[in-house]
Short mmCIF file of C-alpha atoms and ligand atoms in Angstrom, two decimals:
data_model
loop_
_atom_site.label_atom_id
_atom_site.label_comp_id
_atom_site.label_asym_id
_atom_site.label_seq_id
_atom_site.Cartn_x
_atom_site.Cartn_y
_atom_site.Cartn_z
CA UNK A 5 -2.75 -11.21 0.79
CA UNK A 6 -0.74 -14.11 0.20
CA UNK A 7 2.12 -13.62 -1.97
CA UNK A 8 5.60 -11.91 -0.73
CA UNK A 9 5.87 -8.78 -2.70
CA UNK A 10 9.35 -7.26 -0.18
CA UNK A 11 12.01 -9.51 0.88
CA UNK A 12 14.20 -7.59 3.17
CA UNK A 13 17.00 -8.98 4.49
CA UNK A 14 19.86 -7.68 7.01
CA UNK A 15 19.85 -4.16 4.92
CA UNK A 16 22.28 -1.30 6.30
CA UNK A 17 22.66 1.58 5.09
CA UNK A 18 25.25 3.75 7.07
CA UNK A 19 26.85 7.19 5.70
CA UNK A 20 30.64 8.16 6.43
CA UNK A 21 31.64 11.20 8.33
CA UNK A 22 35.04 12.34 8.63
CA UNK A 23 36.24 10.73 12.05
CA UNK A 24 37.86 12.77 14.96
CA UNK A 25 41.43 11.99 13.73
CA UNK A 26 42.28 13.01 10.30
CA UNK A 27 41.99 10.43 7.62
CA UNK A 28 39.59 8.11 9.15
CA UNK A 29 35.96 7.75 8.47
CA UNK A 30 32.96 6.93 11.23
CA UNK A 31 29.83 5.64 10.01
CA UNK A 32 26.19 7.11 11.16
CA UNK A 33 24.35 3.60 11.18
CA UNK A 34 20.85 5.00 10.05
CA UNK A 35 19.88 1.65 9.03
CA UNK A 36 21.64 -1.33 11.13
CA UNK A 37 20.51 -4.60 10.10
CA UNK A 38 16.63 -4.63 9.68
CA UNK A 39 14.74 -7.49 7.91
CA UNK A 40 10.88 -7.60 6.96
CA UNK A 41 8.27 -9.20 4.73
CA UNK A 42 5.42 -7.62 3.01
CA UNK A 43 2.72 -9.60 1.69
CA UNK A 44 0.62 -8.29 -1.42
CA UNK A 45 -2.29 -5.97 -1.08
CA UNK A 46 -0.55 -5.35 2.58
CA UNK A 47 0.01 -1.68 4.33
CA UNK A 48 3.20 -1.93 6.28
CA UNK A 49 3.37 0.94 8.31
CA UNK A 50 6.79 2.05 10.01
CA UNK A 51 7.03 4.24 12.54
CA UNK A 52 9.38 6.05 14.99
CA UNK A 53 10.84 9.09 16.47
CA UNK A 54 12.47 11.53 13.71
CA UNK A 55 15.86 10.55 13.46
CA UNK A 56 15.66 6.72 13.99
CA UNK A 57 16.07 5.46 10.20
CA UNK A 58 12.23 4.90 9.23
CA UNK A 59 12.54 7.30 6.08
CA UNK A 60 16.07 6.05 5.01
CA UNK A 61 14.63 2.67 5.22
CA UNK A 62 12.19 3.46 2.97
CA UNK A 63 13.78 5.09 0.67
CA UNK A 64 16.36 2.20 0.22
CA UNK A 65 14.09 -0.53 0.07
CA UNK A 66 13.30 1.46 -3.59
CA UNK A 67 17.04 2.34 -3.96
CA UNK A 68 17.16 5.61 -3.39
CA UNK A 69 19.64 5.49 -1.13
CA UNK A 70 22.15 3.22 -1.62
CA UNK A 71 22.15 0.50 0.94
CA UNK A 72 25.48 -0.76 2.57
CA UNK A 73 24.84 -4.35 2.90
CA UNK A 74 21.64 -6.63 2.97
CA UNK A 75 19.28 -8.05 0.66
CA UNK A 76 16.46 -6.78 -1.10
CA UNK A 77 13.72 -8.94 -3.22
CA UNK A 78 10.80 -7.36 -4.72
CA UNK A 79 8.25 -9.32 -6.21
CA UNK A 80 10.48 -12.12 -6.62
CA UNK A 81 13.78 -10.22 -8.09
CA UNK A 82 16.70 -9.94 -6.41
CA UNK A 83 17.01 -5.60 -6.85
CA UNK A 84 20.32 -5.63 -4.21
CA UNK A 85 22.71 -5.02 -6.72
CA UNK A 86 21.24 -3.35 -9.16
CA UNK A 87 22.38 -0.14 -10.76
CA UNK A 88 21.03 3.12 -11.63
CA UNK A 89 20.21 1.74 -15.36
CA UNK A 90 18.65 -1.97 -14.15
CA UNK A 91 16.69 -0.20 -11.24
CA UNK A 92 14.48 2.11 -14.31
CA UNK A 93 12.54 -1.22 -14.82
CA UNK A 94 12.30 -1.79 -11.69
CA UNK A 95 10.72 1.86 -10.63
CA UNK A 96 7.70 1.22 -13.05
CA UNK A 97 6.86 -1.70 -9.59
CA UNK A 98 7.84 0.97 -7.01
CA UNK A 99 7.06 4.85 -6.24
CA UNK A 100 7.38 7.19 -3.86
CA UNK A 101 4.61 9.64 -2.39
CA UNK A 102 7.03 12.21 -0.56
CA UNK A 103 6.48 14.38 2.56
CA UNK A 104 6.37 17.58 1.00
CA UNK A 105 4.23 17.62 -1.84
CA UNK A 106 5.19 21.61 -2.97
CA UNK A 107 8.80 20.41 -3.14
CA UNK A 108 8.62 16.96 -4.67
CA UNK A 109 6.61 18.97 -7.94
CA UNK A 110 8.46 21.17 -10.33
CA UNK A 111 6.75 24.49 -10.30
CA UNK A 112 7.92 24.96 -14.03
CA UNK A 113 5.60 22.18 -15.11
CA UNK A 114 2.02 21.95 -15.18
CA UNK A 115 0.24 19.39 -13.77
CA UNK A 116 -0.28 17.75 -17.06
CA UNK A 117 3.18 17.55 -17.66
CA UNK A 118 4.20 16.25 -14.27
CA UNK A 119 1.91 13.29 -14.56
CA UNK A 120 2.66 12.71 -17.98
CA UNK A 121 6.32 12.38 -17.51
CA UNK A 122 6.24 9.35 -16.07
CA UNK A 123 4.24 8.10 -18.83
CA UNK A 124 6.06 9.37 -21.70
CA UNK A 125 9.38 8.25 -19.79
CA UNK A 126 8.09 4.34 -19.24
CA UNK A 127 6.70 4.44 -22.98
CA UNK A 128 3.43 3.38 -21.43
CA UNK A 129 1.16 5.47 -24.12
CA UNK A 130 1.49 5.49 -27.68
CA UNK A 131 -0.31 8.95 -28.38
CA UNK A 132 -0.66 12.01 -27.39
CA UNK A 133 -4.49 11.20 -27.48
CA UNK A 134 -3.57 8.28 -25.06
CA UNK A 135 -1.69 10.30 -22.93
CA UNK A 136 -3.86 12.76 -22.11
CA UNK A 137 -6.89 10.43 -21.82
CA UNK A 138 -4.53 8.88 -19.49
CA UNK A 139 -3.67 12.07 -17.16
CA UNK A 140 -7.23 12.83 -17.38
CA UNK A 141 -8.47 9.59 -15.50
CA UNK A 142 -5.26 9.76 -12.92
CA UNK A 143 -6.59 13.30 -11.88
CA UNK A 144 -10.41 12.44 -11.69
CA UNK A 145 -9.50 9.54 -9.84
CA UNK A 146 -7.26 11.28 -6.97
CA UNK A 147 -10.49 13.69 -6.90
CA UNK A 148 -9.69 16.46 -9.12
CA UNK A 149 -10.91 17.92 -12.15
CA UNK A 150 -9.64 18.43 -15.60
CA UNK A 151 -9.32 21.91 -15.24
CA UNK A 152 -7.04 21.32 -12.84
CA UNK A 153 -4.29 19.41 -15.34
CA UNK A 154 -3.25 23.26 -17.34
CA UNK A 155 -2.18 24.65 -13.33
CA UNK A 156 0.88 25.02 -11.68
CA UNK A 157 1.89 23.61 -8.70
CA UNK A 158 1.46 26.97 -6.60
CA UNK A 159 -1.88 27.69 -7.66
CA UNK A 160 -3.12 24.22 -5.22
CA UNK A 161 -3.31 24.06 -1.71
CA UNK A 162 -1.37 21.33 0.26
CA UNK A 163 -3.55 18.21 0.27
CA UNK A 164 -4.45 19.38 -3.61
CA UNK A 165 -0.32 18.82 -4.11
CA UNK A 166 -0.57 15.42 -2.57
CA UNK A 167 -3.34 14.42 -4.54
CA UNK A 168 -1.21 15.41 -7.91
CA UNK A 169 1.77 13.26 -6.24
CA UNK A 170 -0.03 10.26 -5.64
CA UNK A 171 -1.46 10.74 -9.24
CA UNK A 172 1.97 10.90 -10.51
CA UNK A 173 2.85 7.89 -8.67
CA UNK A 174 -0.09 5.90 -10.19
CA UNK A 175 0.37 6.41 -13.50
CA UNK A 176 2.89 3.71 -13.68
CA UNK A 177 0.95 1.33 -12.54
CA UNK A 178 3.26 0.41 -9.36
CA UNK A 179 2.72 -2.21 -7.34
CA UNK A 180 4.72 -1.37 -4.34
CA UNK A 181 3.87 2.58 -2.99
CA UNK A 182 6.75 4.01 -0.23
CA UNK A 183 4.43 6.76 1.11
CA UNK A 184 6.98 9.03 3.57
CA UNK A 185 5.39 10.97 6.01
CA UNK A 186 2.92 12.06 2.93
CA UNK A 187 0.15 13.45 5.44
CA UNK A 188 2.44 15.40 8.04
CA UNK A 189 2.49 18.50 6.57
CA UNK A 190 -1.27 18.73 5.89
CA UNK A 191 -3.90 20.06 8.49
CA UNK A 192 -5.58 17.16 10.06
CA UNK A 193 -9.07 17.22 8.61
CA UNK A 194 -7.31 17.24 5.27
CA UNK A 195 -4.92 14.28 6.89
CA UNK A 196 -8.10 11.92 7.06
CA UNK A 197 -9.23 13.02 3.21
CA UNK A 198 -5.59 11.88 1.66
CA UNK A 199 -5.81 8.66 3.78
CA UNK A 200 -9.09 7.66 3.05
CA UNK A 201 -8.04 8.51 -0.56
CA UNK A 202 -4.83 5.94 0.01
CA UNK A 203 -7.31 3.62 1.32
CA UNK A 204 -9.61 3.74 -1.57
CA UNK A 205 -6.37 3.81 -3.98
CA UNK A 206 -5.28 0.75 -2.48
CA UNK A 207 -8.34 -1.43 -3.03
CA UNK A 208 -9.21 0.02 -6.66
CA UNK A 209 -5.77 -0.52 -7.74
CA UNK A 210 -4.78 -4.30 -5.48
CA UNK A 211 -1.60 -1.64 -4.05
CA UNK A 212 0.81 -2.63 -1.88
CA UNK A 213 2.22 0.49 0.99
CA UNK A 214 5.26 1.05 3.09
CA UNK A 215 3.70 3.90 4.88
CA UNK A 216 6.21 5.74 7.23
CA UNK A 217 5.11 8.17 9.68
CA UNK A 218 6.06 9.27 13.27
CA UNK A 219 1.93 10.12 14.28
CA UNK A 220 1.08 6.88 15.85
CA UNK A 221 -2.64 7.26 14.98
CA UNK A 222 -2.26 8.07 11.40
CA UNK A 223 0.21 4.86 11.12
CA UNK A 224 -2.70 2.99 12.76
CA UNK A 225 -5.73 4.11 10.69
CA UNK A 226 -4.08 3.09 7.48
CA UNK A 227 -1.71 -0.37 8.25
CA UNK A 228 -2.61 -3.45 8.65
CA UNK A 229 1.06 -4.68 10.45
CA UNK A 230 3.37 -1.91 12.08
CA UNK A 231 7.16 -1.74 12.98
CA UNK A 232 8.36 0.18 15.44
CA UNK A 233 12.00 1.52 14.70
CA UNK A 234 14.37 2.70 17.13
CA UNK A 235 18.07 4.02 16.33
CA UNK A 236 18.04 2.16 12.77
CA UNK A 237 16.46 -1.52 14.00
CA UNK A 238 12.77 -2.62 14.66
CA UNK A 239 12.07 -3.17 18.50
CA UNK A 240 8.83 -4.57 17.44
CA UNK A 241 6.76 -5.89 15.10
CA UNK A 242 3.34 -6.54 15.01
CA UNK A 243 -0.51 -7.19 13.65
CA UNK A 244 -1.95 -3.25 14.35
CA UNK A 245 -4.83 -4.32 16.53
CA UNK A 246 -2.36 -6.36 18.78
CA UNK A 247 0.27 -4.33 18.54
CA UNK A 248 -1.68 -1.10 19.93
CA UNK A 249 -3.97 -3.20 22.17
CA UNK A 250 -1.09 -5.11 23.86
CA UNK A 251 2.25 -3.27 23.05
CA UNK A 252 5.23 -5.26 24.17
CA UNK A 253 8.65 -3.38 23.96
CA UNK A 254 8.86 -0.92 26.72
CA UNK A 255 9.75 1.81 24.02
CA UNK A 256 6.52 1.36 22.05
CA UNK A 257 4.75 1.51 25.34
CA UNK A 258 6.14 4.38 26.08
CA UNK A 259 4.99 6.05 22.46
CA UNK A 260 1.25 4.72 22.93
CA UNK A 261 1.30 6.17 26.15
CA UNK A 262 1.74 9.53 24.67
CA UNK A 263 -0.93 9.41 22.00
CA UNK A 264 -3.90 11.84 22.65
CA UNK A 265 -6.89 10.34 23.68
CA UNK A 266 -10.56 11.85 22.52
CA UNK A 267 -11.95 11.72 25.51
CA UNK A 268 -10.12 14.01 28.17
CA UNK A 269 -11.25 11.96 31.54
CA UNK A 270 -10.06 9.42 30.33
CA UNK A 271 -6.99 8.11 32.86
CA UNK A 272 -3.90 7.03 31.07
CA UNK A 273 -0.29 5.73 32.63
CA UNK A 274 2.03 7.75 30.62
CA UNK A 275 5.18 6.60 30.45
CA UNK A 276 7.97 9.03 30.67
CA UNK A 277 11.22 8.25 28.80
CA UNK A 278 14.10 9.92 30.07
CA UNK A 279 16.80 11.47 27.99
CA UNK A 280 16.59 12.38 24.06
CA UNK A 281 17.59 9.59 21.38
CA UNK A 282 21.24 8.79 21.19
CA UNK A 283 23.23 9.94 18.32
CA UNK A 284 23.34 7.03 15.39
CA UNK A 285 27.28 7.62 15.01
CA UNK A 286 27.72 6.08 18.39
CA UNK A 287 24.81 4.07 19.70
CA UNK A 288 24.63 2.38 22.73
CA UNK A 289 26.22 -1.14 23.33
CA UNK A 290 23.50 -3.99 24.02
CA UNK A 291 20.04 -2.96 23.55
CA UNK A 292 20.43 0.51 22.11
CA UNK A 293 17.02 1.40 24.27
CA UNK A 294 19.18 0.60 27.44
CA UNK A 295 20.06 4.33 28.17
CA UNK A 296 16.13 5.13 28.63
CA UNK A 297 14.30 2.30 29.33
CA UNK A 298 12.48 1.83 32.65
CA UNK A 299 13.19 -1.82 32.81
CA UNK A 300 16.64 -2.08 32.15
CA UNK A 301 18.48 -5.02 33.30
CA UNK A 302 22.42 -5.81 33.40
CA UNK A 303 22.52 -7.97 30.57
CA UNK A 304 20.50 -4.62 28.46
CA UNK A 305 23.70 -3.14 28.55
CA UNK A 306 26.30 -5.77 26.65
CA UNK A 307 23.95 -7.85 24.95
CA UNK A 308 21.46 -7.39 21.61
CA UNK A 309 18.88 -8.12 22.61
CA UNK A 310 17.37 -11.31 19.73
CA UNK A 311 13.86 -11.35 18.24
CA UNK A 312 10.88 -13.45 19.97
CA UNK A 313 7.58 -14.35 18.78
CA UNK A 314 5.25 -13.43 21.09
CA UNK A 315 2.06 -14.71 19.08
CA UNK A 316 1.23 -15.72 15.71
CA UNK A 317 2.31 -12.49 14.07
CA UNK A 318 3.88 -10.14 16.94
CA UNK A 319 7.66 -9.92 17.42
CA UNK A 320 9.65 -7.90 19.77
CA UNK A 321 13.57 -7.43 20.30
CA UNK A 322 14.34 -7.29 24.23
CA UNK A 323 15.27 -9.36 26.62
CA UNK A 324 12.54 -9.08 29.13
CA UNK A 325 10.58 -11.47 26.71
CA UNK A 326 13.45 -14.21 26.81
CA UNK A 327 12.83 -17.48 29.08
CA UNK A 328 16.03 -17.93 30.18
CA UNK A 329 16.04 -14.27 31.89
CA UNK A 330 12.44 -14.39 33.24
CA UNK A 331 12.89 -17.46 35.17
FE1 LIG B 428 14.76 -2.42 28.07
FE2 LIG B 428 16.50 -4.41 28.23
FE3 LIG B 428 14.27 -4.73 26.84
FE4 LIG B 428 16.21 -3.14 25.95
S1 LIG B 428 16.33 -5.34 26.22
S2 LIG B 428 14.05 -2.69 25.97
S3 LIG B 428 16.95 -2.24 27.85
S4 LIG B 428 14.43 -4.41 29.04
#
């Protein structure tokens, strides 16, 4: 891991809505300013409450949404303002594993055809021959069998539909996978058989993962640094084992207090947040947190709270970790 393969820089991506007065536009900020590195051969995994931005800023780090402002580098281009026709070189480097794998395939095609698509569309086989050798290999190595490539979507069960979208995915060769929420729909013994696959992907193939989820555990089985988003901006930002062993930002301490533990006598201080998530069309002033965090101070309330480095690679965004305000 030692090249930058995601430069991320400042990157918003708000939608209008038609304001309360007529002709004037508000903005839902579902992205507000976030900026990020990802090394090579590195699983960033980003995680959050639904509704805080982690799955828009996935999908705009590839494009798919179009951001507002900010930078984005990947593997050492500049992709920010890119269109639709200079980002198809660019997807060949990037792909998406989706949430629901039943929607994401079209039941009209058969799993040959859905893997091969991607091929014929790149130009990356010359033959029919090719092409099917190629489909072939992409479906033993996701774990399923030749057979398998003259089916149709709704003859698989759910973790089967993953394994044809991560297939589909590979067979351009990407460097960068955005995997959203791609295990949350699947029972959890079949959970642990896609990640494990991801895992082994990863290695055999030198890949590189944004994986977003909102399950804390399954974002810490498979990253190796996490980001914890809240209302469209990181509050932290860490290496996984010190980020879960010493969490930082009263909001993530509050999430790891609410993880399930296996063994039931376990004691653990939960930490109970109060209120639900603020809408993103009008967040709070100062530390958007402020409204539900247990240690809020005066200053929470008017002022941003800026990032600090905590250790060698462990950042968190809130004031209690500023000098000036301890002493
Ligand atoms: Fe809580 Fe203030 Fe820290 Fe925000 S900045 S998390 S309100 S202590």
């Amino acid at each position: 891991m030692e090249n930058v393969l995601v430069k991320v820089e400042d990157l918003k991506l708000y939608y209008p809505v038609a304001g309360k007065r007529i002709g004037t536009k508000e903005y839902v900020k579902a992205v507000d300013g976030v900026s990020f590195e990802i090394m090579e051969g590195e699983v960033f995994g980003i995680v959050g409450e639904s509704g805080c931005g982690k799955s828009t800023l996935g999908r705009a780090v590839c494009k798919l949404e179009k951001p507002t402002a900010g930078k984005i580098v990947l593997d050492g281009e500049d992709i920010s303002g890119y269109n639709d026709k200079q980002m198809r070189s660019v997807r060949k480097k990037v792909q998406m594993i989706f949430q629901d794998p039943y929607a994401s395939l079209n039941p009209r095609m058969s799993v040959f055809d859905i893997i091969a698509e991607p091929l014929v569309i790149h130009k990356l086989t010359k033959t029919k021959e090719e092409t099917e050798a190629r489909v072939l290999d992409l479906l033993r190595k996701v774990g399923l069998d030749d057979y398998h490539a003259n089916r149709y979507p709704h003859e698989f069960s759910g973790g089967q539909r993953q394994r044809i979208g991560i297939a589909r995915a590979l067979a351009v060769e990407p460097k960068l996978i955005i995997a959203d929420e791609p295990v949350s729909a699947l029972d959890v013994s079949i959970q642990a058989q896609v990640l494990n696959l991801l895992n082994q992907l990863k290695n055999e193939f030198n890949l590189t993962y944004i994986f977003v989820a909102h399950d804390l555990s399954v974002v810490e089985h498979i990253s190796d640094r996490v980001g914890v988003m809240y209302l469209g901006n990181f509050v932290e930002v860490g290496d996984k084992k010190s980020l879960y062993a010493n969490p930082l930002h009263p909001y993530t301490k509050a999430l790891l207090s609410a993880v399930p533990v296996p063994d039931p006598t376990a004691k653990k201080d939960r930490v109970i947040l109060e209120g639900n998530i603020p809408s993103a069309l009008n967040p709070p002033t100062g530390c958007k947190f402020h409204t539900r965090c247990p240690n809020c101070m005066e200053c929470c309330k008017t002022e941003a709270p800026k990032r600090y480095q905590v250790s060698e690679n462990h950042y968190v965004y809130c004031h209690l970790y500023d000098d000036k305000i301890k002493s």
